[in-house]
Amino acid sequence: QVQLVESGGGLVQPGGSLRLSCAVSGFPFSAIAMSWYRQGPGKQREFVASITSGGNSANYLDSVKGRFTISRDNAKNTMYLQMESLKPEDTAVYYCRLGISGAWGQGTQVTVSS
């Protein structure tokens, strides 16, 4: 069975940084694109970032461009989301996903608050 496990969430003050990780097993990780989504309080789940299978190209939600960086280490079957200059509106549960339409992880909570 495919398994996606997020980690790295937590509480951070505005302007702070966090790095999220998504460990994938039961799937040929290096053969598929990956993505991050998030769902804030009272909001719909939204696309945050995606990365090609080889890690050569990425796409981002406009509001996180210049602040978030998606990456992957295919040798470790792990995807990352480096988040900088965090804002309260970034508060959400963050989910990793196979491709942009595949299986979801269980999510990790990110709370940005003073």
CSV table of C-alpha atoms in Angstrom, one decimal:
chain,number,residue,atom,x,y,z
A,1,GLN,CA,0.0,0.0,0.0
A,2,VAL,CA,1.1,3.5,-0.7
A,3,GLN,CA,1.9,5.5,2.4
A,4,LEU,CA,2.6,9.3,2.7
A,5,VAL,CA,3.6,10.6,6.1
A,6,GLU,CA,4.0,14.3,6.7
A,7,SER,CA,6.1,15.7,9.6
A,8,GLY,CA,7.6,19.0,10.7
A,9,GLY,CA,4.6,21.1,11.5
A,10,GLY,CA,4.2,23.1,14.6
A,11,LEU,CA,3.7,26.5,16.1
A,12,VAL,CA,5.7,29.4,14.8
A,13,GLN,CA,5.6,33.2,15.1
A,14,PRO,CA,5.0,35.4,12.1
A,15,GLY,CA,8.1,35.8,10.1
A,16,GLY,CA,9.4,32.4,11.2
A,17,SER,CA,10.3,29.3,9.3
A,18,LEU,CA,9.4,25.7,9.1
A,19,ARG,CA,10.4,22.7,7.0
A,20,LEU,CA,7.8,20.1,6.2
A,21,SER,CA,8.7,16.6,5.1
A,22,CYS,CA,6.7,13.9,3.3
A,23,ALA,CA,8.1,10.4,3.4
A,24,VAL,CA,6.6,8.1,0.7
A,25,SER,CA,6.6,4.3,0.7
A,26,GLY,CA,4.9,1.6,-1.3
A,27,PHE,CA,5.2,3.6,-4.6
A,28,PRO,CA,7.9,4.3,-7.1
A,29,PHE,CA,8.6,7.8,-5.7
A,30,SER,CA,11.1,8.9,-8.3
A,31,ALA,CA,8.6,8.2,-11.2
A,32,ILE,CA,5.9,10.6,-10.1
A,33,ALA,CA,5.4,14.3,-9.6
A,34,MET,CA,4.4,15.3,-6.0
A,35,SER,CA,2.5,18.2,-4.5
A,36,TRP,CA,1.6,20.1,-1.3
A,37,TYR,CA,-1.9,21.3,-0.5
A,38,ARG,CA,-3.2,23.1,2.6
A,39,GLN,CA,-6.6,23.7,4.3
A,40,GLY,CA,-7.0,26.6,6.7
A,41,PRO,CA,-9.7,27.0,9.3
A,42,GLY,CA,-13.1,27.4,7.5
A,43,LYS,CA,-11.5,27.3,4.1
A,44,GLN,CA,-11.4,24.9,1.2
A,45,ARG,CA,-8.3,22.8,0.6
A,46,GLU,CA,-6.0,24.6,-1.9
A,47,PHE,CA,-3.0,23.8,-4.0
A,48,VAL,CA,0.3,25.1,-2.6
A,49,ALA,CA,3.2,23.7,-4.7
A,50,SER,CA,4.1,20.9,-7.0
A,51,ILE,CA,7.3,19.4,-8.3
A,52,THR,CA,8.2,17.2,-11.2
A,53,SER,CA,9.4,13.6,-10.8
A,54,GLY,CA,13.0,14.6,-11.2
A,55,GLY,CA,12.8,17.7,-9.2
A,56,ASN,CA,13.7,19.9,-12.1
A,57,SER,CA,10.6,22.2,-12.2
A,58,ALA,CA,8.1,23.5,-9.7
A,59,ASN,CA,4.9,25.4,-9.5
A,60,TYR,CA,3.6,27.6,-6.6
A,61,LEU,CA,0.5,29.2,-5.4
A,62,ASP,CA,1.0,33.0,-6.1
A,63,SER,CA,0.7,33.9,-2.4
A,64,VAL,CA,3.7,31.7,-1.4
A,65,LYS,CA,6.0,32.5,-4.3
A,66,GLY,CA,9.3,33.8,-3.0
A,67,ARG,CA,8.6,32.4,0.5
A,68,PHE,CA,8.1,28.6,0.0
A,69,THR,CA,10.4,26.2,-1.7
A,70,ILE,CA,9.4,22.7,-2.7
A,71,SER,CA,12.1,20.1,-3.2
A,72,ARG,CA,12.6,16.3,-3.2
A,73,ASP,CA,15.3,13.8,-2.5
A,74,ASN,CA,14.5,10.8,-4.6
A,75,ALA,CA,17.3,8.7,-2.9
A,76,LYS,CA,15.4,9.2,0.4
A,77,ASN,CA,11.8,8.9,-1.1
A,78,THR,CA,11.1,12.2,0.6
A,79,MET,CA,9.6,15.5,-0.4
A,80,TYR,CA,10.1,18.8,1.4
A,81,LEU,CA,8.4,22.2,1.8
A,82,GLN,CA,10.7,24.9,3.2
A,83,MET,CA,8.5,27.8,4.4
A,84,GLU,CA,10.0,31.2,5.2
A,85,SER,CA,8.6,34.5,6.3
A,86,LEU,CA,5.4,32.8,7.5
A,87,LYS,CA,2.2,34.7,7.9
A,88,PRO,CA,-0.9,34.1,10.0
A,89,GLU,CA,-2.8,33.3,6.8
A,90,ASP,CA,-0.4,30.4,6.2
A,91,THR,CA,-2.0,28.6,9.2
A,92,ALA,CA,-3.4,25.4,7.9
A,93,VAL,CA,-3.1,21.6,7.8
A,94,TYR,CA,-0.6,20.8,5.1
A,95,TYR,CA,-1.0,17.7,3.1
A,96,CYS,CA,1.4,15.9,0.7
A,97,ARG,CA,-0.1,14.2,-2.4
A,98,LEU,CA,0.9,11.9,-5.2
A,99,GLY,CA,0.9,14.0,-8.4
A,100,ILE,CA,-1.8,16.7,-8.3
A,101,SER,CA,-4.7,14.2,-8.2
A,102,GLY,CA,-3.6,11.1,-6.3
A,103,ALA,CA,-3.4,9.8,-2.8
A,104,TRP,CA,-3.2,12.1,0.3
A,105,GLY,CA,-1.2,12.0,3.4
A,106,GLN,CA,-2.8,12.6,6.8
A,107,GLY,CA,-1.5,16.1,7.1
A,108,THR,CA,0.5,18.1,9.5
A,109,GLN,CA,-0.6,21.2,11.4
A,110,VAL,CA,1.1,24.5,10.8
A,111,THR,CA,0.1,27.4,13.1
A,112,VAL,CA,1.5,30.9,12.6
A,113,SER,CA,0.6,33.1,15.5
A,114,SER,CA,2.0,35.7,17.9
